[in-house]
């Protein structure tokens, strides 16, 4: 059985169940997509408890609006869009926070630093995750929006209310850090 | 666009934010010097591999208690790590069974005779001196129950990985049809190919000598090196930068450094004994860089899927089909 069609079938099953038995259907939707939604939001807001709050609000609101809800095709894509919108709203509402927390981010050791500190990084994905999480908060955010949402520099500038020049500078900085990290990783091996 | 050669312009190029004219100007600039081309390549490499970013895991089973629809906890998702631990346990058990059968067969044989074990029936042999032999599926090793005299001699057909027990007094020798491998150290892989009439040795630890049968010449190779003997031409070659992915079927250690996908795929196939078809031949030359140590095959395929936007389907156990994708999916948009 082809994986892709299996996925489509399970999406259809969930949507059908959400209509016939909303409680069971939402439970299934939650178990199928909660972790994915959280991991998605984490790309833009690297704080696990804030991420879980946003994700749970999102699912709770869907439940409240379930009568009017009309997800026709892919619940994954629908939730993905919602996750990005929610993340950007949260960032806008906490804008002050964004500017002061560059240092705060640096001083709070990221999860990967603690989890993988002792073992030498044997996988590039670990090295890259570490390098990205160590970027200053705004630099990380700009980079992630460009990389994972395909947002243009102009779009990011508008969304975050910063100049295009700042977006370009942050991108340059992030790419430089990544290049150095990858280069160092290859040299070790 | 005045100066194309800055990282921000490379980023604009990679993320598809340049106009057709700007792309032309940029590519012209890129092709004017090796430095420019290298810079673009490096930034592109970082841009591409950034897709390997991994958010931490989150647990829906504990979070559902907070949801208005979720007071029921019957639906507990499968713990992936637990599943893989179970899988590993089963593998260990299977290995033990095979080993037990091997021992039983040994008991049936005359002590002075050579025992022959092939990779289809056993993957692992523990020799009298404590040397461990791991057989690839095409490997076949013959050895005595007790080594006689002052040397340890085994006969190999096909491929096997040896972890030789250190013994100063008794030399360890692997005989093949065309050449002998004399062990001066500990861990290495030997392949004897009857059709091509070649013998190949890869050393992971220590030092090994490859010596064509009945010849005075030999090469000594050390860790990270390989040696190749071609019987037909009589060529004996030492390769200092060996392709250690060749022995990943045993070490499970794969290294890709700007490796074309076509090679990545053949390495994965021989390492994990799976077959992979890719329908989009346009991705064959895309380069992939990563390092894997004892991961499952799906992890590597998932990483490639992320980096190149490839779709992966598994039609049957051990068979994967890759479709779509391109060298730089970001740029396509």
Coordinates of C-alpha atoms in Angstrom, one line a residue:
Chain A
X1 CA 0.0 0.0 0.0
X2 CA 1.3 3.3 -1.0
X3 CA 2.1 5.6 1.9
X4 CA 0.7 8.7 0.2
X5 CA -2.7 7.2 -0.4
X6 CA -2.8 5.8 3.1
X7 CA -2.3 9.3 4.4
X8 CA -5.2 10.6 2.2
X9 CA -7.4 7.8 3.5
X10 CA -6.7 8.6 7.1
X11 CA -7.3 12.3 6.5
X12 CA -10.7 11.4 5.0
X13 CA -11.5 9.1 7.9
X14 CA -10.7 11.9 10.4
X15 CA -12.9 14.4 8.6
X16 CA -15.8 11.9 8.3
X17 CA -15.5 11.1 12.0
X18 CA -15.4 14.8 12.9
X19 CA -18.8 15.1 11.2
X20 CA -20.4 11.9 12.6
X21 CA -18.9 11.9 16.1
X22 CA -17.3 15.2 16.8
X23 CA -15.8 14.2 20.1
X24 CA -14.0 11.1 18.7
X25 CA -13.2 13.0 15.5
X26 CA -11.5 15.8 17.3
X27 CA -9.6 13.4 19.5
X28 CA -8.3 11.7 16.4
X29 CA -7.4 15.0 14.8
X30 CA -5.6 16.1 17.9
X31 CA -3.5 13.0 18.2
X32 CA -2.7 13.0 14.5
X33 CA -1.7 16.7 14.2
X34 CA -1.0 18.2 17.6
X35 CA 2.8 17.4 17.7
X36 CA 3.1 18.5 14.1
X37 CA 1.4 21.8 14.8
X38 CA 3.6 22.4 17.8
X39 CA 6.8 21.6 15.9
X40 CA 5.7 24.0 13.3
X41 CA 5.1 26.8 15.7
X42 CA 8.4 26.1 17.4
X43 CA 10.2 27.1 14.3
X44 CA 9.0 30.7 14.9
X45 CA 8.6 30.7 18.6
X46 CA 11.3 28.6 20.3
X47 CA 9.7 28.3 23.7
X48 CA 8.0 25.0 24.4
X49 CA 5.4 26.1 26.9
X50 CA 4.3 29.1 24.7
X51 CA 4.2 26.8 21.7
X52 CA 1.9 24.4 23.6
X53 CA -0.4 27.2 24.7
X54 CA -0.8 28.5 21.2
X55 CA -1.4 25.0 19.8
X56 CA -4.0 24.2 22.4
X57 CA -5.8 27.5 21.9
X58 CA -5.9 26.7 18.2
X59 CA -7.5 23.3 18.7
X60 CA -9.9 24.6 21.4
X61 CA -11.1 27.3 19.1
X62 CA -11.6 24.8 16.2
X63 CA -13.7 22.8 18.7
X64 CA -15.8 25.8 19.6
X65 CA -16.4 26.7 16.0
X66 CA -16.9 23.1 14.9
X67 CA -20.5 23.7 13.7
X68 CA -19.3 26.3 11.2
X69 CA -16.1 24.5 10.4
X70 CA -15.6 23.4 6.8
X71 CA -12.3 21.6 6.2
X72 CA -12.7 19.9 2.8
X73 CA -9.4 18.5 1.9
X74 CA -6.2 18.3 3.9
X75 CA -6.6 19.0 7.6
X76 CA -2.7 19.1 7.8
X77 CA -2.5 22.0 5.3
X78 CA -5.4 23.8 7.1
X79 CA -3.7 23.4 10.5
X80 CA -0.3 24.4 9.0
X81 CA -1.8 27.7 7.8
X82 CA -3.5 28.4 11.1
X83 CA -0.3 27.6 13.0
X84 CA 1.7 30.2 10.9
X85 CA -1.0 32.8 11.3
X86 CA -1.2 32.2 15.1
X87 CA 2.6 32.4 15.4
X88 CA 2.8 35.7 13.6
X89 CA -0.1 37.1 15.6
X90 CA 1.6 36.1 18.8
X91 CA 4.8 37.7 17.7
X92 CA 3.0 40.9 16.8
X93 CA 1.2 41.0 20.1
X94 CA 4.4 40.4 22.0
X95 CA 6.6 42.7 19.9
X96 CA 8.2 44.4 22.9
X97 CA 9.1 41.0 24.2
X98 CA 10.8 40.1 20.9
X99 CA 13.2 43.0 21.2
X100 CA 14.3 42.5 24.7
X101 CA 14.6 38.7 24.6
X102 CA 17.7 38.4 22.4
X103 CA 19.8 38.1 25.5
X104 CA 17.2 36.1 27.4
X105 CA 17.3 33.6 24.6
X106 CA 21.1 33.4 24.8
X107 CA 21.2 32.9 28.5
X108 CA 18.5 30.1 28.6
X109 CA 20.3 27.1 27.3
X110 CA 18.4 25.7 24.4
X111 CA 17.0 22.1 24.7
X112 CA 19.5 20.8 22.3
X113 CA 22.5 22.2 24.1
X114 CA 21.4 20.3 27.2
X115 CA 20.3 17.2 25.5
X116 CA 23.2 16.7 23.2
X117 CA 26.0 18.5 25.0
X118 CA 27.9 15.4 26.0
X119 CA 27.6 13.3 22.9
X120 CA 29.4 14.7 19.9
X121 CA 27.1 15.7 17.1
X122 CA 27.1 12.9 14.6
X123 CA 24.3 14.1 12.5
X124 CA 24.1 17.3 10.4
X125 CA 20.5 17.9 11.5
X126 CA 21.6 18.2 15.1
X127 CA 24.4 20.7 14.1
X128 CA 22.0 22.7 12.1
X129 CA 19.3 22.8 14.7
X130 CA 21.8 23.9 17.3
X131 CA 23.2 26.6 15.1
X132 CA 19.7 28.0 14.2
X133 CA 18.5 27.9 17.8
X134 CA 21.6 29.8 18.9
X135 CA 20.9 32.7 16.6
X136 CA 19.5 35.9 18.2
X137 CA 15.7 35.7 18.3
X138 CA 14.9 38.1 15.5
X139 CA 17.6 36.8 13.2
X140 CA 16.3 33.3 13.8
X141 CA 12.7 34.4 13.1
X142 CA 13.6 36.2 9.8
X143 CA 15.6 33.2 8.6
X144 CA 12.9 30.6 9.5
X145 CA 10.1 32.6 7.8
X146 CA 12.2 32.9 4.7
X147 CA 13.3 29.2 4.7
X148 CA 10.1 27.5 5.8
X149 CA 7.3 29.8 4.6
X150 CA 8.9 30.9 1.4
X151 CA 8.1 34.5 2.5
X152 CA 9.8 37.2 0.4
X153 CA 12.1 39.8 2.1
X154 CA 9.4 42.4 1.5
X155 CA 6.7 40.2 3.1
X156 CA 8.8 39.5 6.1
X157 CA 9.6 43.2 6.4
X158 CA 5.9 44.0 6.4
X159 CA 4.9 41.2 8.7
X160 CA 7.5 42.1 11.4
X161 CA 7.5 45.8 10.8
X162 CA 11.2 46.1 10.2
X163 CA 13.0 47.5 7.1
X164 CA 13.9 45.3 4.1
X165 CA 17.5 46.2 4.8
X166 CA 17.3 44.7 8.3
X167 CA 15.7 41.5 6.8
X168 CA 18.6 41.3 4.4
X169 CA 21.2 41.8 7.1
X170 CA 19.6 39.2 9.3
X171 CA 19.5 36.7 6.5
X172 CA 23.2 37.3 5.7
X173 CA 24.1 36.8 9.3
X174 CA 22.0 33.6 9.7
X175 CA 23.5 32.1 6.5
X176 CA 27.0 33.0 7.6
X177 CA 26.5 31.3 11.0
X178 CA 25.1 28.2 9.2
X179 CA 27.9 28.0 6.7
X180 CA 30.5 28.1 9.5
X181 CA 28.6 25.5 11.5
X182 CA 28.4 23.1 8.5
X183 CA 32.0 23.7 7.6
X184 CA 33.2 23.0 11.2
X185 CA 31.1 19.8 11.2
X186 CA 32.7 18.5 8.0
X187 CA 36.1 19.2 9.3
X188 CA 35.7 17.1 12.4
X189 CA 34.8 14.0 10.5
Chain B
X1 CA 21.0 45.1 -8.7
X2 CA 24.5 46.6 -8.6
X3 CA 26.8 44.2 -6.8
X4 CA 25.4 40.7 -7.1
X5 CA 28.1 39.0 -5.1
X6 CA 26.8 39.5 -1.6
X7 CA 25.2 36.9 0.6
X8 CA 21.8 38.8 0.5
X9 CA 21.8 38.6 -3.3
X10 CA 22.7 34.9 -3.2
X11 CA 19.8 34.4 -0.8
X12 CA 17.4 36.4 -3.1
X13 CA 18.6 34.2 -5.9
X14 CA 18.1 31.0 -4.0
X15 CA 14.7 31.9 -2.7
X16 CA 13.5 32.9 -6.1
X17 CA 13.1 36.7 -5.4
X18 CA 15.0 37.9 -8.4
X19 CA 13.5 38.9 -11.8
X20 CA 14.6 37.1 -14.9
X21 CA 17.1 39.9 -15.8
X22 CA 18.5 39.9 -12.3
X23 CA 18.9 36.1 -12.4
X24 CA 20.8 36.5 -15.7
X25 CA 23.1 39.2 -14.2
X26 CA 23.6 37.1 -11.1
X27 CA 24.5 33.9 -13.0
X28 CA 26.9 35.9 -15.2
X29 CA 28.6 37.3 -12.1
X30 CA 28.7 33.8 -10.5
X31 CA 30.4 32.3 -13.6
X32 CA 33.1 34.9 -13.8
X33 CA 35.4 33.4 -11.1
X34 CA 35.9 30.2 -9.1
X35 CA 35.7 32.2 -5.9
X36 CA 32.2 33.6 -6.9
X37 CA 31.0 30.1 -7.8
X38 CA 32.4 28.6 -4.6
X39 CA 30.7 31.3 -2.5
X40 CA 27.3 30.7 -4.2
X41 CA 27.8 26.9 -3.7
X42 CA 28.5 27.3 0.0
X43 CA 25.6 29.6 0.7
X44 CA 23.3 27.3 -1.4
X45 CA 24.6 24.3 0.7
X46 CA 23.7 26.1 3.9
X47 CA 20.3 27.3 2.6
X48 CA 19.5 23.8 1.4
X49 CA 20.5 21.9 4.5
X50 CA 18.8 24.4 6.8
X51 CA 15.7 22.3 6.0
X52 CA 17.1 19.7 8.3
X53 CA 16.1 21.8 11.3
X54 CA 14.3 19.7 13.8
X55 CA 11.8 21.1 16.3
X56 CA 11.6 19.1 19.6
X57 CA 8.9 16.4 20.0
X58 CA 5.6 17.2 21.6
X59 CA 3.3 14.8 23.2
X60 CA -0.4 14.8 22.4
X61 CA -1.2 12.1 24.9
X62 CA -0.6 14.4 27.9
X63 CA -1.9 17.6 26.2
X64 CA -5.3 16.2 25.3
X65 CA -6.4 16.4 28.9
X66 CA -6.5 20.2 28.5
X67 CA -8.8 20.0 25.6
X68 CA -12.6 20.4 25.9
X69 CA -13.1 17.3 23.7
X70 CA -10.5 15.1 25.3
X71 CA -11.3 13.6 28.6
X72 CA -10.9 10.2 27.2
X73 CA -7.3 8.8 27.1
X74 CA -7.8 5.6 25.2
X75 CA -6.1 6.8 22.1
X76 CA -2.4 6.7 23.1
X77 CA 0.0 7.2 20.2
X78 CA 2.6 4.6 19.6
X79 CA 5.9 5.6 21.2
X80 CA 8.3 5.5 18.2
X81 CA 11.5 5.0 20.3
X82 CA 9.9 2.1 22.1
X83 CA 9.0 0.5 18.8
X84 CA 12.5 0.8 17.6
X85 CA 13.9 -0.6 20.8
X86 CA 11.6 -3.6 20.4
X87 CA 12.8 -4.0 16.9
X88 CA 16.4 -4.0 18.0
X89 CA 15.7 -6.6 20.7
X90 CA 14.1 -8.8 18.1
X91 CA 17.2 -8.5 15.9
X92 CA 19.5 -9.4 18.8
X93 CA 17.3 -12.5 19.5
X94 CA 17.5 -13.5 15.9
X95 CA 21.3 -13.2 15.9
X96 CA 21.5 -15.3 19.0
X97 CA 19.4 -18.1 17.4
X98 CA 21.6 -18.2 14.3
X99 CA 24.6 -18.4 16.5
X100 CA 23.1 -21.3 18.4
X101 CA 22.4 -23.1 15.2
X102 CA 26.0 -22.5 14.1
X103 CA 27.3 -24.0 17.3
X104 CA 25.1 -27.0 16.9
X105 CA 26.4 -27.6 13.3
X106 CA 29.9 -27.3 14.6
X107 CA 29.2 -30.1 17.1
X108 CA 28.2 -32.4 14.2
X109 CA 31.4 -31.9 12.3
X110 CA 34.7 -33.6 12.7
X111 CA 37.1 -31.4 14.6
X112 CA 39.9 -31.5 12.1
X113 CA 37.7 -30.6 9.2
X114 CA 37.2 -27.0 8.0
X115 CA 33.7 -25.7 8.7
X116 CA 32.1 -23.5 6.1
X117 CA 29.5 -20.9 7.0
X118 CA 27.8 -18.6 4.5
X119 CA 26.1 -15.3 5.0
X120 CA 22.7 -16.6 4.0
X121 CA 22.7 -18.8 7.1
X122 CA 24.6 -16.9 9.6
X123 CA 25.7 -13.3 9.9
X124 CA 28.2 -13.7 12.7
X125 CA 30.9 -16.1 13.6
X126 CA 33.0 -16.2 16.7
X127 CA 36.3 -18.0 16.0
X128 CA 38.3 -20.0 18.5
X129 CA 40.7 -17.2 19.2
X130 CA 37.9 -14.6 19.9
X131 CA 38.0 -13.1 16.4
X132 CA 34.6 -12.0 15.2
X133 CA 33.5 -12.4 11.6
X134 CA 30.4 -10.6 10.2
X135 CA 29.3 -12.1 6.9
X136 CA 27.6 -10.1 4.3
X137 CA 24.8 -12.1 2.5
X138 CA 27.3 -13.2 -0.2
X139 CA 30.1 -14.0 2.2
X140 CA 31.4 -17.5 3.0
X141 CA 34.1 -18.3 5.4
X142 CA 35.9 -21.7 6.1
X143 CA 37.8 -22.1 9.2
X144 CA 39.0 -24.9 11.5
X145 CA 37.6 -25.4 14.9
X146 CA 41.1 -25.1 16.4
X147 CA 43.8 -23.3 14.5
X148 CA 46.8 -25.6 14.0
X149 CA 50.4 -24.5 14.4
X150 CA 51.5 -20.9 14.8
X151 CA 49.1 -19.2 12.5
X152 CA 45.4 -18.5 12.3
X153 CA 44.2 -19.2 8.7
X154 CA 40.7 -18.9 7.3
X155 CA 39.4 -19.0 3.7
X156 CA 37.0 -16.4 2.3
X157 CA 34.7 -16.3 -0.6
X158 CA 32.6 -13.1 -1.0
X159 CA 32.5 -10.3 1.6
X160 CA 33.0 -10.3 5.4
X161 CA 34.0 -7.9 8.1
X162 CA 36.7 -9.1 10.5
X163 CA 37.4 -7.9 14.1
X164 CA 40.6 -9.9 14.7
X165 CA 41.6 -10.7 18.2
X166 CA 45.1 -9.5 19.0
X167 CA 47.6 -12.3 19.3
X168 CA 51.3 -11.5 18.8
X169 CA 52.4 -15.2 18.4
X170 CA 49.9 -16.4 15.9
X171 CA 49.5 -14.4 12.6
X172 CA 46.0 -14.1 11.2
X173 CA 45.7 -14.8 7.5
X174 CA 42.7 -14.7 5.2
X175 CA 43.1 -16.7 2.1
X176 CA 41.2 -15.9 -1.0
X177 CA 41.4 -17.3 -4.5
X178 CA 43.7 -14.5 -5.7
X179 CA 45.3 -12.9 -2.7
X180 CA 46.0 -13.3 1.0
X181 CA 45.2 -10.7 3.6
X182 CA 47.7 -10.7 6.4
X183 CA 46.5 -9.0 9.6
X184 CA 48.9 -6.6 11.3
X185 CA 46.1 -4.9 13.2
X186 CA 42.4 -5.4 14.1
X187 CA 39.3 -4.3 12.2
X188 CA 38.7 -4.5 8.4
X189 CA 36.5 -5.6 5.6
X190 CA 37.5 -8.0 2.8
X191 CA 35.7 -8.6 -0.5
X192 CA 36.7 -11.3 -2.9
X193 CA 34.8 -11.1 -6.2
X194 CA 35.0 -14.3 -8.2
X195 CA 33.6 -12.9 -11.4
X196 CA 35.7 -9.7 -11.5
X197 CA 38.6 -11.7 -9.9
X198 CA 39.3 -8.9 -7.5
X199 CA 40.1 -8.7 -3.8
X200 CA 39.3 -5.5 -1.9
X201 CA 40.2 -4.7 1.8
X202 CA 38.9 -1.8 3.9
X203 CA 40.5 -1.1 7.2
X204 CA 38.7 0.6 10.1
X205 CA 41.3 0.0 12.8
X206 CA 44.9 -1.2 12.8
X207 CA 46.9 -2.3 9.9
X208 CA 46.5 -5.0 7.2
X209 CA 48.6 -6.5 4.5
X210 CA 47.2 -7.5 1.1
X211 CA 49.4 -9.9 -0.8
X212 CA 48.6 -11.6 -4.1
X213 CA 48.8 -15.4 -3.9
X214 CA 52.2 -16.7 -4.6
X215 CA 53.7 -13.2 -4.9
X216 CA 56.4 -11.3 -3.1
X217 CA 54.7 -7.9 -3.5
X218 CA 52.2 -6.6 -1.1
X219 CA 50.7 -3.4 0.2
X220 CA 50.1 -2.4 3.8
X221 CA 47.1 -0.3 4.6
X222 CA 45.9 1.5 7.7
X223 CA 42.6 2.8 9.1
X224 CA 40.5 4.8 6.6
X225 CA 42.4 3.2 3.7
X226 CA 41.5 0.5 1.2
X227 CA 43.5 -1.8 -1.1
X228 CA 42.4 -3.4 -4.3
X229 CA 44.0 -6.3 -6.2
X230 CA 42.9 -7.1 -9.7
X231 CA 43.9 -10.6 -10.6
X232 CA 43.5 -10.2 -14.4
X233 CA 45.8 -7.2 -14.7
X234 CA 47.9 -8.0 -11.7
X235 CA 47.3 -4.4 -10.5
X236 CA 47.7 -3.9 -6.7
X237 CA 46.6 -0.5 -5.5
X238 CA 46.5 1.3 -2.2
X239 CA 43.7 3.9 -1.8
X240 CA 44.4 6.4 0.9
X241 CA 41.0 8.1 0.9
X242 CA 38.8 5.0 0.9
X243 CA 35.1 5.2 0.4
X244 CA 34.2 3.9 3.8
X245 CA 30.5 3.9 2.9
X246 CA 31.3 0.6 1.1
X247 CA 31.4 -1.2 4.5
X248 CA 28.5 0.6 6.1
X249 CA 26.5 -2.6 5.7
X250 CA 28.4 -3.6 8.9
X251 CA 29.5 -0.3 10.5
X252 CA 26.2 1.5 9.8
X253 CA 28.3 4.6 9.4
X254 CA 27.5 6.6 6.3
X255 CA 29.2 9.8 5.3
X256 CA 28.0 12.1 2.5
X257 CA 30.0 15.2 1.6
X258 CA 28.4 16.9 -1.4
X259 CA 27.7 13.4 -2.7
X260 CA 25.5 13.1 -5.8
X261 CA 22.1 11.6 -5.0
X262 CA 22.8 8.7 -7.5
X263 CA 25.7 7.6 -5.3
X264 CA 23.8 8.3 -2.0
X265 CA 21.1 5.9 -3.2
X266 CA 23.5 3.1 -4.2
X267 CA 25.2 3.5 -0.8
X268 CA 21.9 3.3 1.0
X269 CA 20.8 0.3 -1.0
X270 CA 24.0 -1.7 -0.3
X271 CA 24.1 -0.6 3.4
X272 CA 20.5 -1.4 4.3
X273 CA 19.8 -4.1 1.6
X274 CA 16.8 -2.2 0.3
X275 CA 15.9 -1.2 -3.3
X276 CA 15.2 2.4 -4.2
X277 CA 13.7 3.7 -7.5
X278 CA 13.7 7.3 -8.4
X279 CA 11.4 8.4 -11.1
X280 CA 12.8 11.9 -11.4
X281 CA 16.2 11.5 -13.0
X282 CA 16.7 15.2 -12.7
X283 CA 17.7 14.8 -9.0
X284 CA 20.5 12.3 -9.7
X285 CA 23.2 15.0 -9.7
X286 CA 21.9 17.1 -6.8
X287 CA 24.4 16.9 -4.0
X288 CA 23.7 15.9 -0.4
X289 CA 25.8 16.2 2.7
X290 CA 25.2 14.5 6.0
X291 CA 26.6 12.0 8.4
X292 CA 24.8 9.1 9.9
X293 CA 25.8 6.7 12.6
X294 CA 23.6 3.7 13.1
X295 CA 20.3 5.3 12.0
X296 CA 17.4 3.6 10.4
X297 CA 17.1 3.9 6.6
X298 CA 13.9 5.9 6.9
X299 CA 15.8 8.7 8.7
X300 CA 18.1 9.2 5.8
X301 CA 15.3 9.1 3.3
X302 CA 13.3 11.6 5.3
X303 CA 16.2 14.0 5.4
X304 CA 16.6 13.8 1.7
X305 CA 12.9 14.3 1.3
X306 CA 13.1 17.4 3.4
X307 CA 16.2 18.8 1.6
X308 CA 15.1 18.2 -2.0
X309 CA 11.3 18.1 -1.7
X310 CA 11.3 14.5 -2.8
X311 CA 8.2 12.3 -2.1
X312 CA 8.8 8.9 -0.7
X313 CA 6.5 6.0 -1.0
X314 CA 7.0 2.4 0.2
X315 CA 5.2 -0.1 -2.0
X316 CA 6.5 -3.1 -0.1
X317 CA 8.9 -3.9 2.7
X318 CA 12.5 -2.8 1.8
X319 CA 11.4 -1.1 -1.4
X320 CA 11.1 2.7 -1.8
X321 CA 10.0 4.9 -4.6
X322 CA 11.2 8.5 -4.8
X323 CA 9.4 11.0 -6.9
X324 CA 9.4 14.7 -7.6
X325 CA 11.9 17.0 -6.0
X326 CA 14.7 19.2 -7.3
X327 CA 18.1 20.3 -6.3
X328 CA 16.9 23.4 -4.7
X329 CA 13.2 23.3 -4.0
X330 CA 13.2 26.8 -2.5
X331 CA 14.4 28.4 -5.8
X332 CA 11.6 26.8 -7.8
X333 CA 9.0 28.9 -6.1

